[in-house]
Tab-separated table of C-alpha atoms and ligand atoms in Angstrom:
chain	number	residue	atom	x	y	z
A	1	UNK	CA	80.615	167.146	139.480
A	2	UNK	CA	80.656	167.037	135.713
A	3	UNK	CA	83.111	164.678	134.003
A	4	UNK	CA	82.096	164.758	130.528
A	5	UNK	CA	83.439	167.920	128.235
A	6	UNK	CA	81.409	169.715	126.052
A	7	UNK	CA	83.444	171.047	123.030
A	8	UNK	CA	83.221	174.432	121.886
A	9	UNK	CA	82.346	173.521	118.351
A	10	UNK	CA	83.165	170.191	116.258
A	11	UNK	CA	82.567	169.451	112.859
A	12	UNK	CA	80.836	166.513	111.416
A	13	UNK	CA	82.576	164.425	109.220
A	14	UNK	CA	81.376	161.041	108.431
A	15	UNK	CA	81.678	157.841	105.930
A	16	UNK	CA	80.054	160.850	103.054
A	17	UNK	CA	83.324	162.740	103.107
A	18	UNK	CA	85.901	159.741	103.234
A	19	UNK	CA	84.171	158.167	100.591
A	20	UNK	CA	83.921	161.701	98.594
A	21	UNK	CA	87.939	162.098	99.500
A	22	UNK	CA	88.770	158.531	98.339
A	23	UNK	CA	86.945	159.106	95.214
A	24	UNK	CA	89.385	162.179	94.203
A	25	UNK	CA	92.431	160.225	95.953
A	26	UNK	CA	91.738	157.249	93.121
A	27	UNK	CA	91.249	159.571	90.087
A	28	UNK	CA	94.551	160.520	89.696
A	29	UNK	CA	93.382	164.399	89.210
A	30	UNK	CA	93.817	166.071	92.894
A	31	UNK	CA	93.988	169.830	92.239
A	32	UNK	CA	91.496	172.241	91.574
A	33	UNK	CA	89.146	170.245	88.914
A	34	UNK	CA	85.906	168.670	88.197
A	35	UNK	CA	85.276	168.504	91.611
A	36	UNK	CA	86.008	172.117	92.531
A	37	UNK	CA	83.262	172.913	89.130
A	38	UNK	CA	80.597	170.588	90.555
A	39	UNK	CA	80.762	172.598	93.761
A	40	UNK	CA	80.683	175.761	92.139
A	41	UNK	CA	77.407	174.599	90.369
A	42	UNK	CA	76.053	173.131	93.716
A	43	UNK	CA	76.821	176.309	95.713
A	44	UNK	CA	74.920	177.972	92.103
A	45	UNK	CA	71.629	176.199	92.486
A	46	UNK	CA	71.536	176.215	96.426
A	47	UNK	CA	72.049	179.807	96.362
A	48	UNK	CA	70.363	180.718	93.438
A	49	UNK	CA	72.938	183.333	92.056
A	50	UNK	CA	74.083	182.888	88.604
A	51	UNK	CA	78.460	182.480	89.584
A	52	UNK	CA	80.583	180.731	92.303
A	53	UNK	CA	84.227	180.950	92.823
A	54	UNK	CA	85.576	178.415	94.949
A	55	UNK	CA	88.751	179.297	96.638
A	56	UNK	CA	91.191	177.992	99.167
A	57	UNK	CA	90.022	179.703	101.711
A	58	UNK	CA	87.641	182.466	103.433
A	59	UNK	CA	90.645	185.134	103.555
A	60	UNK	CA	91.411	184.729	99.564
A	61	UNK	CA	87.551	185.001	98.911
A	62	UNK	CA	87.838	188.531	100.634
A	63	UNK	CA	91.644	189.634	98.885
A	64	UNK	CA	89.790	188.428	95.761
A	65	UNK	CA	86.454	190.344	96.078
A	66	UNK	CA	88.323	193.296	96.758
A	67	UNK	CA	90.741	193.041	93.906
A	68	UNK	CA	87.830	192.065	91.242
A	69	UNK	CA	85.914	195.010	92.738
A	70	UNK	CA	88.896	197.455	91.992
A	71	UNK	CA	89.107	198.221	95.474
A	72	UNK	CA	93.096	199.660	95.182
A	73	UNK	CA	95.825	199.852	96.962
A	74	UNK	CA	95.160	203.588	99.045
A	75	UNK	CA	91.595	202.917	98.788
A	76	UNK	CA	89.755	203.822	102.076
A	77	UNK	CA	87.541	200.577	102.687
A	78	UNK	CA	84.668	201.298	105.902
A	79	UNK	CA	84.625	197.899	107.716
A	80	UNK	CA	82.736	196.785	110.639
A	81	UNK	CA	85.236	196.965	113.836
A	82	UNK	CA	83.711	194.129	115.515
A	83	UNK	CA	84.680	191.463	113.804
A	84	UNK	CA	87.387	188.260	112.897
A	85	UNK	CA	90.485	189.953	112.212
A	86	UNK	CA	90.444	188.669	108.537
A	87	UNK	CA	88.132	191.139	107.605
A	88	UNK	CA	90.388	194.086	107.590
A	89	UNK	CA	93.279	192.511	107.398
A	90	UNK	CA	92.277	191.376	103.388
A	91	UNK	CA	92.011	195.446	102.849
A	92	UNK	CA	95.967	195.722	104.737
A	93	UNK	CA	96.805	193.134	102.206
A	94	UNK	CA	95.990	195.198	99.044
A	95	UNK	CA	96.988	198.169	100.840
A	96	UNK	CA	93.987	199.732	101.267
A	97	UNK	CA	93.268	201.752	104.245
A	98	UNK	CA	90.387	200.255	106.446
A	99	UNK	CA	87.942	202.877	108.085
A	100	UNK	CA	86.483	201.180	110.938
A	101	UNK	CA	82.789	201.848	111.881
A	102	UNK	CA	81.385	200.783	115.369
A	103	UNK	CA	78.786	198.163	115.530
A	104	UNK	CA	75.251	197.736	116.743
A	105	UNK	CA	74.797	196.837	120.688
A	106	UNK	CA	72.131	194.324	119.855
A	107	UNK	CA	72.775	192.732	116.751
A	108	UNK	CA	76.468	193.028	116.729
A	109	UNK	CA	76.360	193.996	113.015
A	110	UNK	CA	76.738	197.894	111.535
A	111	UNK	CA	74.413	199.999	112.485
A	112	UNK	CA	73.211	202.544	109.748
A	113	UNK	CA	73.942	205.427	111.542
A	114	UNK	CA	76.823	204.634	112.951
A	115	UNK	CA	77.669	203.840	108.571
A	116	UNK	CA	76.532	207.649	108.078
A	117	UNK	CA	78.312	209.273	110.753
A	118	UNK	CA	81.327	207.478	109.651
A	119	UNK	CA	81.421	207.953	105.927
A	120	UNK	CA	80.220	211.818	106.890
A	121	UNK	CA	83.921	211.963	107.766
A	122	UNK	CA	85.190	209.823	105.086
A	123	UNK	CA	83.495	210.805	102.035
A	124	UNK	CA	85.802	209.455	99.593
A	125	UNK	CA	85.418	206.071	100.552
A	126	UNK	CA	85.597	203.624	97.908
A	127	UNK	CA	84.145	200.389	99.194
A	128	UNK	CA	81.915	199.162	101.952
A	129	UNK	CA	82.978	195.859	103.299
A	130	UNK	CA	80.245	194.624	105.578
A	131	UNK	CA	79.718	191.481	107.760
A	132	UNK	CA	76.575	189.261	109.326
A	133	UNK	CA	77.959	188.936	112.270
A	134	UNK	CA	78.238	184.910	113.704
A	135	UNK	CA	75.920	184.466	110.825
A	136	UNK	CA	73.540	187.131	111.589
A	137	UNK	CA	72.003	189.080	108.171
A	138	UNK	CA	73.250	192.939	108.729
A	139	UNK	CA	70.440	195.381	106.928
A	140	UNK	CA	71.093	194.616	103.248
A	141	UNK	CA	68.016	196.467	101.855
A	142	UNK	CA	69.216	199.704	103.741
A	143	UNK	CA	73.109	199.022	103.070
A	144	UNK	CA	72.264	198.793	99.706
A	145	UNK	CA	70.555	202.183	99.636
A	146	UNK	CA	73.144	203.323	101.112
A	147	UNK	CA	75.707	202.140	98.709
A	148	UNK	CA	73.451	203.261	95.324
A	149	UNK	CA	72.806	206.663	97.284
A	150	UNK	CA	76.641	207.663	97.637
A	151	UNK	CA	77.740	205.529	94.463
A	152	UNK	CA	80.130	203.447	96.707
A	153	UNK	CA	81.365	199.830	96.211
A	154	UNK	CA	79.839	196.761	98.194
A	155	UNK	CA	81.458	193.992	99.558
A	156	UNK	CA	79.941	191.208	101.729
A	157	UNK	CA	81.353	189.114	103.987
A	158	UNK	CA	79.065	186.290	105.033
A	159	UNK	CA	82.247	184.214	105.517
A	160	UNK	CA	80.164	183.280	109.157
A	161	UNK	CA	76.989	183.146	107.520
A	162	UNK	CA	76.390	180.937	104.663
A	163	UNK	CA	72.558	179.740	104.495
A	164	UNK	CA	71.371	182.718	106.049
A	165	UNK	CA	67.954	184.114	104.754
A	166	UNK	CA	67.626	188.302	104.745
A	167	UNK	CA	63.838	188.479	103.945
A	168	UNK	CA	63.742	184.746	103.084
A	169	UNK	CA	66.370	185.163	100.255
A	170	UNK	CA	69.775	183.254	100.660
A	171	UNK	CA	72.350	185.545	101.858
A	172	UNK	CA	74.715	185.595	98.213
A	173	UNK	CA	72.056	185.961	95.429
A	174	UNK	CA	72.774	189.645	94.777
A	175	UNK	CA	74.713	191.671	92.550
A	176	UNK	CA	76.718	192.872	94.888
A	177	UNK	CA	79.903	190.494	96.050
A	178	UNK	CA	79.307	188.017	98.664
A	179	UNK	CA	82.035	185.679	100.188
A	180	UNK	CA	81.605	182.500	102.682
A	181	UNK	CA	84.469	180.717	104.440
A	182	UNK	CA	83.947	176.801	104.855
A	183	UNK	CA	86.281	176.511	107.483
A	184	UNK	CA	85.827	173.941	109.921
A	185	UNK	CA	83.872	175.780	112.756
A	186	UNK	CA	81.607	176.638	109.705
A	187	UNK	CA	77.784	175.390	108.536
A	188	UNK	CA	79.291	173.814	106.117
A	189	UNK	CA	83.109	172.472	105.375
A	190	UNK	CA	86.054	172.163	103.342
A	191	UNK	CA	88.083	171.813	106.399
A	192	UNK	CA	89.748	174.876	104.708
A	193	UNK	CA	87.768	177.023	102.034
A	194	UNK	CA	85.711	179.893	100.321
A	195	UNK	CA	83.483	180.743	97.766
A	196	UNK	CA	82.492	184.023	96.233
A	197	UNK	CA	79.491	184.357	94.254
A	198	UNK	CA	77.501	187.220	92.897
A	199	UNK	CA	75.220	187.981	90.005
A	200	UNK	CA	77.951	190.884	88.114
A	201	UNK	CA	78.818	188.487	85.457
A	202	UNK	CA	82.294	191.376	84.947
A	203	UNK	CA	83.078	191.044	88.309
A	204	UNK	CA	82.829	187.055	88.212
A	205	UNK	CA	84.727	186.468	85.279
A	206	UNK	CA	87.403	188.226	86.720
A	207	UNK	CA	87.378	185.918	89.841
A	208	UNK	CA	88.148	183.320	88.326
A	209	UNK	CA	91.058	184.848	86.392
A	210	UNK	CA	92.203	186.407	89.846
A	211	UNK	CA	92.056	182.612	91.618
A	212	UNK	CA	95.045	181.586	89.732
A	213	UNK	CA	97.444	184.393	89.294
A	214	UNK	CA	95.055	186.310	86.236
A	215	UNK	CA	95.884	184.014	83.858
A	216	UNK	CA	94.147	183.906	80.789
A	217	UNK	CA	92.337	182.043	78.173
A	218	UNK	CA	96.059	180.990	77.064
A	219	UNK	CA	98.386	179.347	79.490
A	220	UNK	CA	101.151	181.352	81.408
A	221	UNK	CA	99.333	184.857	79.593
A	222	UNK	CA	98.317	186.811	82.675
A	223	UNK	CA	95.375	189.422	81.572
A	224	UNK	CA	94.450	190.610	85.242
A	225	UNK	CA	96.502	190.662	88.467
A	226	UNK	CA	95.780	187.478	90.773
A	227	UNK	CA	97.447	185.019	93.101
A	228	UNK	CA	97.339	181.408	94.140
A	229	UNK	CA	93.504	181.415	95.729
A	230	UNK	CA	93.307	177.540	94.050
A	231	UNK	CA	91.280	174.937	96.583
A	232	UNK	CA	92.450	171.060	95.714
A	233	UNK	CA	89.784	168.875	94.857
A	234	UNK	CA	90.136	167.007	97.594
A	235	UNK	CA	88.562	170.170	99.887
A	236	UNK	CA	86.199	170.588	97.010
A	237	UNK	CA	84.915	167.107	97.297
A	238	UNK	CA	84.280	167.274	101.005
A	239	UNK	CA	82.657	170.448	100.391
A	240	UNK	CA	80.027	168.625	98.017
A	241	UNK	CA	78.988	166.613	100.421
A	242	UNK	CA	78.567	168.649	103.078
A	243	UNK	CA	76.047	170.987	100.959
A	244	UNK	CA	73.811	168.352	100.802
A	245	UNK	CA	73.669	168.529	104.779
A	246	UNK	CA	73.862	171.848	105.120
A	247	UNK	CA	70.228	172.811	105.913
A	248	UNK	CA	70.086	169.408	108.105
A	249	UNK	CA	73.188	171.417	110.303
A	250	UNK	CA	71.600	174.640	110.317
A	251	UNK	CA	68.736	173.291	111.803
A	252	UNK	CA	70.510	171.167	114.965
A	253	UNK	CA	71.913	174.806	115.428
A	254	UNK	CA	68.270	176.918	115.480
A	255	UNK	CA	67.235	174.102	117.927
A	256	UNK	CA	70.374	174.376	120.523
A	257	UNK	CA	70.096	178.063	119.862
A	258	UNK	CA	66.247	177.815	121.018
A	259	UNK	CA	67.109	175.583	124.055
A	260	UNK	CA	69.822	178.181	124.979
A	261	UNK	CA	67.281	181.543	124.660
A	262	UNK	CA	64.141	179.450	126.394
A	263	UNK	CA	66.712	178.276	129.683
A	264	UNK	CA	69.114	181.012	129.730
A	265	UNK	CA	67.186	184.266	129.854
A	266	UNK	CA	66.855	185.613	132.823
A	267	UNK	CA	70.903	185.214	133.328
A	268	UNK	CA	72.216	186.315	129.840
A	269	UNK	CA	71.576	188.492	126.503
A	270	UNK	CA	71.466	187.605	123.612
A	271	UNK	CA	72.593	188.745	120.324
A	272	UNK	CA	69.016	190.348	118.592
A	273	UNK	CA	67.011	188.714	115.966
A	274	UNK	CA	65.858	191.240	113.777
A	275	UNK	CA	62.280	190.375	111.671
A	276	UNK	CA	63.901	191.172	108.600
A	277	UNK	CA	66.356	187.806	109.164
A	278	UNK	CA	64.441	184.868	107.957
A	279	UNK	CA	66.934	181.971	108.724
A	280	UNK	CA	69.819	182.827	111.237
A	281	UNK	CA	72.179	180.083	110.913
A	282	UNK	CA	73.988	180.324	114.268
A	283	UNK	CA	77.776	180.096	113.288
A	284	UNK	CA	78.255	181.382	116.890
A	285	UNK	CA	75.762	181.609	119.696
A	286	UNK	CA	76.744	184.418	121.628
A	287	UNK	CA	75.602	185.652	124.499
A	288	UNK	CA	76.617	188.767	127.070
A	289	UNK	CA	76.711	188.808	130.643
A	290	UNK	CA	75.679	192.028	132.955
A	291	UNK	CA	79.246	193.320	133.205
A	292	UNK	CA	83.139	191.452	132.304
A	293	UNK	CA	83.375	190.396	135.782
A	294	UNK	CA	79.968	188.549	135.770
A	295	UNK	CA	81.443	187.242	132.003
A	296	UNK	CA	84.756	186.717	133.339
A	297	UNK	CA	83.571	184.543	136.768
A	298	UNK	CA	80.998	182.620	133.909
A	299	UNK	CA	83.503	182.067	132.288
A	300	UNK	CA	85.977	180.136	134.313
A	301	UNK	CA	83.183	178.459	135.766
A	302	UNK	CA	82.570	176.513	132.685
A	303	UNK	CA	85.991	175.748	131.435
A	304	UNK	CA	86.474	174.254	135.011
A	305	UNK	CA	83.307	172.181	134.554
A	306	UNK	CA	84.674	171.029	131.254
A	307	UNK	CA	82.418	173.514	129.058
A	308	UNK	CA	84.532	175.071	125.960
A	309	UNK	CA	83.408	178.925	125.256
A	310	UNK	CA	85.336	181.512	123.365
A	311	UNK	CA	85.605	185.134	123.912
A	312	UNK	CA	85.322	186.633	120.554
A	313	UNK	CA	86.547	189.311	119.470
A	314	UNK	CA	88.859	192.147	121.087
A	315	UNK	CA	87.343	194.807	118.170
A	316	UNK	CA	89.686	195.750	115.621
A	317	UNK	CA	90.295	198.922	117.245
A	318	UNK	CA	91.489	197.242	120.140
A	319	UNK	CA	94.201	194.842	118.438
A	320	UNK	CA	97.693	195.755	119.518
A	321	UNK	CA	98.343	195.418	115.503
A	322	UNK	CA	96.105	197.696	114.210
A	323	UNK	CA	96.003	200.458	117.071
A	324	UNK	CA	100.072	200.762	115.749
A	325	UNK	CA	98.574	201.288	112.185
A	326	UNK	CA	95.190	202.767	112.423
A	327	UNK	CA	95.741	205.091	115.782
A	328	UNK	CA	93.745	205.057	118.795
A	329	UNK	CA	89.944	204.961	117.895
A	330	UNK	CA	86.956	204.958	119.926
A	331	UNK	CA	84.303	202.668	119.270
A	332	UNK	CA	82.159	202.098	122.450
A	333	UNK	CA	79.542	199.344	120.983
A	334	UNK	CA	82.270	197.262	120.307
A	335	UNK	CA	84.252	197.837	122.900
A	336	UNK	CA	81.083	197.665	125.659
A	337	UNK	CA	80.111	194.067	123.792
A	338	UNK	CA	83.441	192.475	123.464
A	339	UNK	CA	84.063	193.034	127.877
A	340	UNK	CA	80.724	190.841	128.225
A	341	UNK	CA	80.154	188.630	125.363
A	342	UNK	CA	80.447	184.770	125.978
A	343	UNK	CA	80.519	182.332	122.840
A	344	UNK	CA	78.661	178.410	124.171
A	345	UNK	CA	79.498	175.586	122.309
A	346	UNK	CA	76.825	174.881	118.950
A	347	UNK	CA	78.053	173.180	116.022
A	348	UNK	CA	77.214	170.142	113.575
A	349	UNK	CA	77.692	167.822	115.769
A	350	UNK	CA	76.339	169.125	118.735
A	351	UNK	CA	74.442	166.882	121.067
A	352	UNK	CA	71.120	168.313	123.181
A	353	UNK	CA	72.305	166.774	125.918
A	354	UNK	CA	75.743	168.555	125.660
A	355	UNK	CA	73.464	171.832	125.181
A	356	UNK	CA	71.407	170.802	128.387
A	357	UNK	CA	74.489	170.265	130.302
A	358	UNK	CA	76.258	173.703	129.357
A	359	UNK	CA	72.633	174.953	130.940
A	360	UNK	CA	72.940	172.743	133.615
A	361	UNK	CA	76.198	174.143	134.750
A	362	UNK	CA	75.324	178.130	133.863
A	363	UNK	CA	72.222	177.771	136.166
A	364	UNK	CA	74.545	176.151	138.685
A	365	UNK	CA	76.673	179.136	138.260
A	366	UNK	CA	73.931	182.100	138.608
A	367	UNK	CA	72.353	179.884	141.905
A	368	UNK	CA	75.654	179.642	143.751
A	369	UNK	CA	75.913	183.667	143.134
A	370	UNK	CA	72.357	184.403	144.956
B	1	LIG	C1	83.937	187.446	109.365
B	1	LIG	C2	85.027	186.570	108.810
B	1	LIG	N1	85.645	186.962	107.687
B	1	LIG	C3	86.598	186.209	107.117
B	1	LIG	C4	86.988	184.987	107.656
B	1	LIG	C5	88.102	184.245	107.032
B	1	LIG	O1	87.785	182.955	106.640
B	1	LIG	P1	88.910	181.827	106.618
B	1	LIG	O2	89.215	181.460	108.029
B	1	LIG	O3	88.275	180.724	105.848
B	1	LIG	O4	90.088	182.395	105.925
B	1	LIG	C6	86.361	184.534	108.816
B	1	LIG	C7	86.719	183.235	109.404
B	1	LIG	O5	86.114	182.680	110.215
B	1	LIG	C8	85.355	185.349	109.416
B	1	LIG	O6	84.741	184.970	110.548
């Protein structure tokens, strides 16, 4: 019997962070400051893009790219139905009207076609908000054809997928807009955060108006519509000094990923590896079962035995929410992934022997089934 728990995902926060959050405790200047600029010049030279926005969280960075991309209120916005929830819920916010596209089986991420079919019907879509699924790099060479060939608005969402390589660039150093989240569960951490960066020096001078409200050069002016997107320096601090571990983390991750794929496959799926993705960064592992009862039975098995999964996520066009708002849509990808996906645990922290024993108990599982 297995004693010991497994977690589903912790973060790891050591004597670099306390020390980082003492340092801002003791300077007497705890909102967004030097701290939050120093990260927004780390985040700079890591990524190699030319602007960073750092923002209270991965939800702002999306409201904010939207707003600083003109994307208006009306504004039909196609968005990747398998996803987290905050993806098309930043386009409710600004009251733009999300046109959901189904996903691909393997990868999990938009499929060009499916994009085409979809914007067939919805020509005068303004924007294209897409997302690398648990980290994943979607297509970006084709999406941006795509976007220069019908002269429509990009958005990325990487908020699962900072680090990632797309043909060994980092997943941000475009012109287009790129967000990350740093919440906890993330590569890296603010315990709550975001960044957007991009190359469109218009676009990024307007973030930083829009992170506080679009005030101006001159105090309470406001030049450009905005709200509160401010991180303290506190988060900022942490945030510096978990970028300097971030490749460190990514790499635990590829290596419990590897053990997972080299034990697990002749039970499981797995979510496809393109050769266009240089560096997957593993947010998530995910895997899918045969069926949702095999996923479902899997399941239960290793909560009882201590092992922490997730089940993410019911697609958009499932949500009780959004099926009130959007209508009843099909989108059978999604739909067929979400019954028999299974997230194990991976994280920072992660141990190989916790990997080994989430193994442990899903052979266990399959060999009391024969
Ligand atoms: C795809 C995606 N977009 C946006 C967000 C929102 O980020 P946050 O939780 O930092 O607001 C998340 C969060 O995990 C996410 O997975």
């Amino acid at each position: 019997m297995l004693e010991q728990k497994v977690p589903w995902s912790v973060p790891d926060i050591s004597k670099d962070e306390e020390v980082a959050v003492s340092s801002v405790m003791t300077s007497k200047w705890l909102g967004m400051g030097p701290k939050t600029r120093e990260l927004e010049e780390n985040i700079c030279n890591y990524i190699r893009v030319k602007n960073a926005t750092v923002v209270n969280n991965g939800t702002s960075a999306l409201i904010a790219a939207l707003i600083a991309n003109d994307v208006n209120s009306g504004d039909k916005v196609l968005v990747p139905t398998y996803t987290f929830i905050a993806t098309v819920n930043s386009v409710l916010a600004i009251g733009a009207q999300p046109v959901l596209i189904d996903c691909d089986p393997h990868t999990f991420n938009i499929s060009i076609s499916n994009l085409e079919t979809t914007f067939e019907q919805n020509k005068d879509a303004k924007c294209l908000l897409f997302v690398d699924v648990a980290g994943l790099p979607a297509d970006i060479d084709s999406i941006r054809e795509f976007s220069r060939k019908h002269s429509i608005n990009l958005i990325e969402d990487a908020a699962e997928a900072f680090g990632a390589r797309y043909k060994e660039k980092l997943l941000g150093a475009y012109d287009h807009t790129t967000i990350f989240s740093f919440h906890i569960a993330k590569q890296m951490t603010m315990v709550e955060g975001g960044a957007i960066v991009t190359e469109d020096e218009k676009v990024a001078g307007r973030l930083k108006l829009i992170r506080s409200h679009g005030e101006g050069k001159e105090k309470y002016v406001h030049t450009d519509f905005g709200l509160n997107f401010r991180p303290t320096d506190l988060q900022s601090a942490i945030g510096i000094a978990q970028l300097k571990k971030v490749d460190g983390y990514m790499e635990l991750r590829r290596q419990i990923a590897e053990l997972y794929i080299s034990h697990l496959s002749e039970h499981l799926e797995f979510q496809q590896v393109p050769s266009y993705v240089s560096r997957h960064p593993w947010m998530l592992f995910m895997c899918l079962a045969k069926d949702r009862a095999d996923r479902d039975k899997l399941n239960k098995f290793l909560n009882e035995r201590g092992v922490d999964t997730r089940i993410p996520w019911p697609p958009v066009n499932m949500q009780p929410y959004h099926r009130s708002r959007l209508g009843d849509i099909s989108c059978p990808n999604a739909e067929n992934v979400y019954e028999r996906v299974l997230s194990l645990p991976i994280g920072n922290a992660i141990s190989k022997a916790e990997a080994e024993r989430v193994i442990d108990v899903i052979k266990d599982f399959y060999a009391s089934k024969r």
